[in-house]
XYZ file of C-alpha atoms in Angstrom:
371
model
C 0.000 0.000 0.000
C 1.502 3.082 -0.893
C 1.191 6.783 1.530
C 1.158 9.610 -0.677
C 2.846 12.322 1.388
C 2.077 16.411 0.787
C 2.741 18.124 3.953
C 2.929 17.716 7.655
C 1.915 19.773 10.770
C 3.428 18.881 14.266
C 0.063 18.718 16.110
C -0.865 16.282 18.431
C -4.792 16.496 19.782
C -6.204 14.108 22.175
C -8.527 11.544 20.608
C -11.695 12.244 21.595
C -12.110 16.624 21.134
C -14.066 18.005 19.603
C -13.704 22.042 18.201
C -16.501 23.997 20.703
C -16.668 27.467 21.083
C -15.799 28.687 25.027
C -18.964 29.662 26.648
C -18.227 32.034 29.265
C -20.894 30.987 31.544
C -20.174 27.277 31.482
C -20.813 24.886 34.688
C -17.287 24.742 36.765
C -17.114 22.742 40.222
C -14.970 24.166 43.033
C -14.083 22.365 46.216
C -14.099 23.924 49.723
C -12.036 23.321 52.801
C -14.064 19.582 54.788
C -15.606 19.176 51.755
C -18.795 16.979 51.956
C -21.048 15.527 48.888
C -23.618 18.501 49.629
C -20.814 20.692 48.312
C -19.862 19.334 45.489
C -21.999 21.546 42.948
C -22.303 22.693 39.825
C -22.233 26.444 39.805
C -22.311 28.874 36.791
C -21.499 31.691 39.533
C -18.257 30.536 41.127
C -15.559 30.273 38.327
C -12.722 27.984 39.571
C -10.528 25.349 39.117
C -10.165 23.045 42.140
C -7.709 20.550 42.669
C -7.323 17.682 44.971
C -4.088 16.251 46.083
C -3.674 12.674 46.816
C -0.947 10.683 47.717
C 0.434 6.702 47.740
C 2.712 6.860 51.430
C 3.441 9.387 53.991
C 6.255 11.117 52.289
C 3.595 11.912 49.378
C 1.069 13.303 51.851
C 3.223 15.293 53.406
C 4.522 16.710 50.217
C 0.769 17.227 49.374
C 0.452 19.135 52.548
C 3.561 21.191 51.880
C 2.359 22.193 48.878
C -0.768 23.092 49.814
C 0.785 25.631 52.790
C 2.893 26.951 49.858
C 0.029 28.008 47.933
C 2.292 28.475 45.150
C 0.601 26.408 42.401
C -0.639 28.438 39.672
C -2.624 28.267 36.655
C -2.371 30.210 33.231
C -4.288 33.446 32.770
C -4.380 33.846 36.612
C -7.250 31.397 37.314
C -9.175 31.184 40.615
C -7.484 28.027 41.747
C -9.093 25.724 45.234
C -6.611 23.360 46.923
C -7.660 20.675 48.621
C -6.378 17.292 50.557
C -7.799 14.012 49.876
C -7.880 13.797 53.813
C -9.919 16.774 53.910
C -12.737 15.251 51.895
C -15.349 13.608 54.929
C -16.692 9.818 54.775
C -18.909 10.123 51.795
C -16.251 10.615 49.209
C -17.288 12.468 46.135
C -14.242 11.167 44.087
C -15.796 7.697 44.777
C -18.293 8.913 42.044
C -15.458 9.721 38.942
C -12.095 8.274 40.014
C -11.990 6.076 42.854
C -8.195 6.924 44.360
C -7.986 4.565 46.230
C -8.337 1.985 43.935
C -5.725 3.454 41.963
C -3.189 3.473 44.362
C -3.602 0.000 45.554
C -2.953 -1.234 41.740
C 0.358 1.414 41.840
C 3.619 -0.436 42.143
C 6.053 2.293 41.462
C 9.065 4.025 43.427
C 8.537 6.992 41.336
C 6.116 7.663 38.994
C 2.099 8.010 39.878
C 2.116 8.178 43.583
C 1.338 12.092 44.335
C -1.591 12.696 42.027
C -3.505 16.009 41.826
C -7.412 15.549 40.506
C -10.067 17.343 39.441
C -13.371 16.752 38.385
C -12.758 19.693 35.579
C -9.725 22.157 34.008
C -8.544 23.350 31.013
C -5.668 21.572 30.463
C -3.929 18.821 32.659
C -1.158 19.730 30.934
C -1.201 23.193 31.926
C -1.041 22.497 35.708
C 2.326 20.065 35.662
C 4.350 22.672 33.176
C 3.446 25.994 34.797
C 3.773 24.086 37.791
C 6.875 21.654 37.110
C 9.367 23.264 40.061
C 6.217 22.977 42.541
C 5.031 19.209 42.254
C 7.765 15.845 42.540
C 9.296 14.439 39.706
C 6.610 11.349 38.605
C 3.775 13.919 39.701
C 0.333 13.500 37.893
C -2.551 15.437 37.171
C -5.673 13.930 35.940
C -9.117 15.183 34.985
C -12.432 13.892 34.529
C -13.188 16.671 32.021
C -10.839 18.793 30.049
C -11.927 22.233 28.207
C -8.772 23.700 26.656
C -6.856 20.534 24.968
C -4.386 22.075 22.777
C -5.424 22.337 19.011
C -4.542 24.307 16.068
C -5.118 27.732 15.594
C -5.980 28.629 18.939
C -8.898 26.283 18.565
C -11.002 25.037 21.847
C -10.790 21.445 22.734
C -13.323 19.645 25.329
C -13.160 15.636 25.613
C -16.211 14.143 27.217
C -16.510 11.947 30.471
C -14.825 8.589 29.541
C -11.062 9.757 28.560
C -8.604 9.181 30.904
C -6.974 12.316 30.621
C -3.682 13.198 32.507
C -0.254 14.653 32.589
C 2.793 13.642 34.709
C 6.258 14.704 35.096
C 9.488 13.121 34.457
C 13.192 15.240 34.120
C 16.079 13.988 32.047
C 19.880 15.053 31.450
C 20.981 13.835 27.476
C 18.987 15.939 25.496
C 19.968 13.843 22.511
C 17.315 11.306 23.966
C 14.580 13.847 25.096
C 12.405 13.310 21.494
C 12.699 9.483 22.186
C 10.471 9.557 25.342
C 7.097 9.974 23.537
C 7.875 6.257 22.012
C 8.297 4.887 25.738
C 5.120 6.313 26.813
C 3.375 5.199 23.729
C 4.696 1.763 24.254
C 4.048 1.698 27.551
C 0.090 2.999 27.241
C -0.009 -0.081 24.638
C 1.227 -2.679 26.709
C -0.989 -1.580 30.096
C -4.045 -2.511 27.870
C -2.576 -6.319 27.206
C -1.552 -6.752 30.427
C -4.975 -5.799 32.047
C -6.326 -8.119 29.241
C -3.972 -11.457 30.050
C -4.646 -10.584 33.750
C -8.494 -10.452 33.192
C -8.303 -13.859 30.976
C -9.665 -11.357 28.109
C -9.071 -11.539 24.568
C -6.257 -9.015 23.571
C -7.838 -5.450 22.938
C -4.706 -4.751 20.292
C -3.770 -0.912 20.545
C -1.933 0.238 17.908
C 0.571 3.229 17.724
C 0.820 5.155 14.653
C 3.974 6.984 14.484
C 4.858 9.726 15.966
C 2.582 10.057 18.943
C -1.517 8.652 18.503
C -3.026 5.734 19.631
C -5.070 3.223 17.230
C -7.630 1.001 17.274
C -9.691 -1.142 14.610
C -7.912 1.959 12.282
C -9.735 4.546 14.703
C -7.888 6.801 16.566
C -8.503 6.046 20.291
C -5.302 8.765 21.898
C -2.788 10.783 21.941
C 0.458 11.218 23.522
C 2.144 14.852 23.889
C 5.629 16.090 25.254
C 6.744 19.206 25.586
C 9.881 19.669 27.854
C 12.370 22.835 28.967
C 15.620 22.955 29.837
C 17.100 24.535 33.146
C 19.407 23.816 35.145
C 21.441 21.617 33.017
C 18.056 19.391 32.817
C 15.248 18.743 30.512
C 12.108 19.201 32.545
C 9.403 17.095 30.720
C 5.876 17.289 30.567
C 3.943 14.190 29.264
C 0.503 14.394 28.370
C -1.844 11.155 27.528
C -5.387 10.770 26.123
C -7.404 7.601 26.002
C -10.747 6.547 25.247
C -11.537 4.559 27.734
C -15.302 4.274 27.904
C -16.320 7.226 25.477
C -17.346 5.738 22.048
C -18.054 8.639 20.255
C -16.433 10.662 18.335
C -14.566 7.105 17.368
C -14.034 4.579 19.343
C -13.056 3.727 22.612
C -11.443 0.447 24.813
C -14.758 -0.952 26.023
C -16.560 -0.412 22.780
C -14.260 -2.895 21.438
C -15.019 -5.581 24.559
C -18.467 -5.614 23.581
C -17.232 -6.051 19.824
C -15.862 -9.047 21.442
C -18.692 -10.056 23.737
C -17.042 -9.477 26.792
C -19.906 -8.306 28.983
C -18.401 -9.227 32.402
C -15.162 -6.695 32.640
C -15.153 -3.451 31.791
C -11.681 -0.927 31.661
C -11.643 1.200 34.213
C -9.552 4.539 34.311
C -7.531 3.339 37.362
C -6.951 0.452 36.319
C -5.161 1.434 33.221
C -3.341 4.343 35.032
C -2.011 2.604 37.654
C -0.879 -0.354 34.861
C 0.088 2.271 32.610
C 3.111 3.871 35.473
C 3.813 0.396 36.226
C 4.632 -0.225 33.205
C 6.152 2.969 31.939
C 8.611 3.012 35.176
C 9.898 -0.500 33.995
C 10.711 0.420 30.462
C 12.052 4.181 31.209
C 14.726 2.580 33.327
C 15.551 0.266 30.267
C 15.417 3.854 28.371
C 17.813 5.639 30.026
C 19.787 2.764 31.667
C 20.314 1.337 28.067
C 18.860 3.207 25.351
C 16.024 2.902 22.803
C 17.095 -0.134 21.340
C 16.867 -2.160 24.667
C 12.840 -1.743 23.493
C 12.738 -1.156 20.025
C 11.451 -5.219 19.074
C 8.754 -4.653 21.616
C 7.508 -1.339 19.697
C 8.051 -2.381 16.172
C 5.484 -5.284 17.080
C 3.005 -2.415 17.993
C 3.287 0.304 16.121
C 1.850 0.282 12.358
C 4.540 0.945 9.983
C 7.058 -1.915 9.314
C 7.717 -2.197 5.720
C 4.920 0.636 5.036
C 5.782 2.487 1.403
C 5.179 6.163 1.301
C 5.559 8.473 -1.332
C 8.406 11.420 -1.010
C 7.616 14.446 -3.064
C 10.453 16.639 -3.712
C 10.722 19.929 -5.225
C 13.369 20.253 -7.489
C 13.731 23.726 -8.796
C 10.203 24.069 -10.590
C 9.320 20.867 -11.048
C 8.537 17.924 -7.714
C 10.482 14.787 -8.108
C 8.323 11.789 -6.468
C 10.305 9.005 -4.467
C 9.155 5.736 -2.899
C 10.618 4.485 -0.206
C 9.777 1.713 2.341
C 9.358 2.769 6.454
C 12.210 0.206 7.937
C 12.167 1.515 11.747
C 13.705 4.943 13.335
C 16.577 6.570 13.368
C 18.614 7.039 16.728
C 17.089 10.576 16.202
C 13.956 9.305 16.516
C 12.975 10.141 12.955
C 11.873 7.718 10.501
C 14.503 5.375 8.624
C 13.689 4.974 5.205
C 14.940 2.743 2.090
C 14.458 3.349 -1.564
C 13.812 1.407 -4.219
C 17.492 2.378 -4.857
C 18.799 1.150 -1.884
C 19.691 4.262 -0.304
C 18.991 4.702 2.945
C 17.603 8.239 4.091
C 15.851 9.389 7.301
C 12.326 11.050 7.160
C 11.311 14.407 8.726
C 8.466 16.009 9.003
C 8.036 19.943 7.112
C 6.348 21.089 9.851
C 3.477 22.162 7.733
C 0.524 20.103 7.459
C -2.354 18.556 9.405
C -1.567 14.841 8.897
C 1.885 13.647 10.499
C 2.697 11.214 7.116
C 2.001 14.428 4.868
C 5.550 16.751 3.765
C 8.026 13.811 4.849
C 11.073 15.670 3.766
C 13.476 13.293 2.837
C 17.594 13.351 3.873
C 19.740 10.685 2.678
C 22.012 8.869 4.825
C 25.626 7.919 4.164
């Protein structure tokens, strides 16, 4: 099958949003100090952000609580912002009815990553609040919401993803900056592999996520989430923001994980968001320290048998002077860049980049041979 590629634009958008204009007077949910299920309301008065800090063992509670008495966490645009501990929700626990924490954390098997987590039932961006807020929060932090308004999208465009996703951002920090673009592939890989593992643990049959190079998620050729990673350097280290969204029991606009169980008439399990976050850091911790303990290629088998592009042929348009020269070359694997490593017909090897241009990532492939 042959890929004609035209041009390419470097924008990742979580699967399931949707372009909606921002409504001004839109429901919002804030959290107060002993905060009971009678206060838990939807208000079109009180415009804030609230967010709930959680954590695995005493050291993460009492970084919760020291970040709370900080009050330094911020949001962009100077948004009203409500902090609040998980211990200072009473017995009838509202996050029982969206994420159940406690669940989460007894599935979380991690030294690092997952174990302070910051929810809330609504923001903008989950992103957002671990990069404007990367200094504040522990490396392995991660923010998760049941709703997100402001996913980032082209041309200023509003994003909102509907109850289902699991939506969330953590934080990770690195020191070779030569491996920084790498790190989307690990979490890709390691969102993948949570879903199989739940699946052989569950005696299911194998829900088979697929990654399609660079950074979205696949499924039955629908596109069930995204990955995005921004990062900043100070200090002498990357500071890296990674952002994940999955459908996990939201079948429209596409598809989503349980849609596919019932494809398979599974009707006794259903994924559940904690479930797959909690196997999701389990997982991810395990391969980043293969990652950085021995590079890339200490996983690269495991994601070639994932992701959707071995042997794939694409089409290279060139322009040459005034006229565009078409090659065809065949998708072999990736470049220690991280890039795509490409073979023509000719034999010659080249690496493929994107232009930067268009909406689709296999679109504007610009082509540079390789010695």
């Amino acid at each position: 099958m042959l890929l004609r590629v035209l041009l390419f634009h470097s924008l990742l958008r979580y699967p399931s949003l949707r372009s909606k204009p921002v409504n001004k007077t839109s429901v919002s949910y804030c959290y107060c100090n002993n905060l009971s299920a009678s206060t838990f309301m939807a208000s079109s008065v009180v415009d804030c952000s609230t967010l709930v800090l959680c954590g695995k063992s005493l050291a993460e509670i009492e970084a919760a609580k020291a970040i709370k008495s900080s009050n330094t966490l911020k949001l962009p645009d100077n948004e009203e912002l409500s902090i609040v501990l998980q211990s200072e929700l009473d017995g009838e626990n509202v996050m029982r009815r969206s994420f159940n924490v406690d669940s989460f954390m007894n599935s979380l098997c991690t030294d690092t990553f997952g174990r302070l987590l910051v929810w809330s039932p609504r923001l903008a961006s989950t992103h957002d609040v671990v990069s404007h807020n990367f200094c504040e929060l522990p490396i392995g932090s991660v923010c998760l919401a049941d709703v997100q308004t402001k996913g980032r999208g082209r041309s200023k465009n509003v994003w909102e993803s509907p109850l289902g996703c699991l939506l969330f951002s953590f934080t990770l920090q690195m020191e070779d900056g030569r491996i920084v673009p790498l790190v989307q592939y690990v979490v890709s890989l390691a969102i993948t592999e949570a879903v199989k593992d739940i699946c052989n643990k569950n005696g299911l049959p194998s829900v088979d996520v697929k990654i399609k190079w660079p950074n979205d998620l696949y499924l039955n050729g629908l596109k069930v989430g995204g990955i995005l990673c921004t990062s900043t350097y100070k200090l002498k280290k990357f500071n890296v923001s990674a952002g994940i969204g999955l459908n996990v029991n939201n079948e429209k606009p596409t598809t989503c994980l349980n849609t596919k169980l019932r494809e398979l008439s599974v009707e006794a399990y259903r994924f559940q968001r904690e479930d797959v976050l909690a196997t999701f850091f389990n997982k991810f911790e395990t391969f980043y320290r293969l990652f950085i303990d021995q590079g890339f290629q200490s996983l690269e088998e495991l994601y070639y048998k994932t992701w959707l592009h071995s042997g794939q042929r694409v089409i290279v348009q060139e322009k040459n002077d005034d006229n565009v020269v078409e090659h065809v070359v065949t998708i072999q694997g990736l470049t220690s860049s991280g890039y795509l490593l490409a073979v023509g017909d000719d034999s010659q090897l080249c690496e493929l980049h994107p232009d930067g241009n268009s909406f689709d990532f296999f679109k504007g492939l610009v082509r540079r041979k390789l010695e």
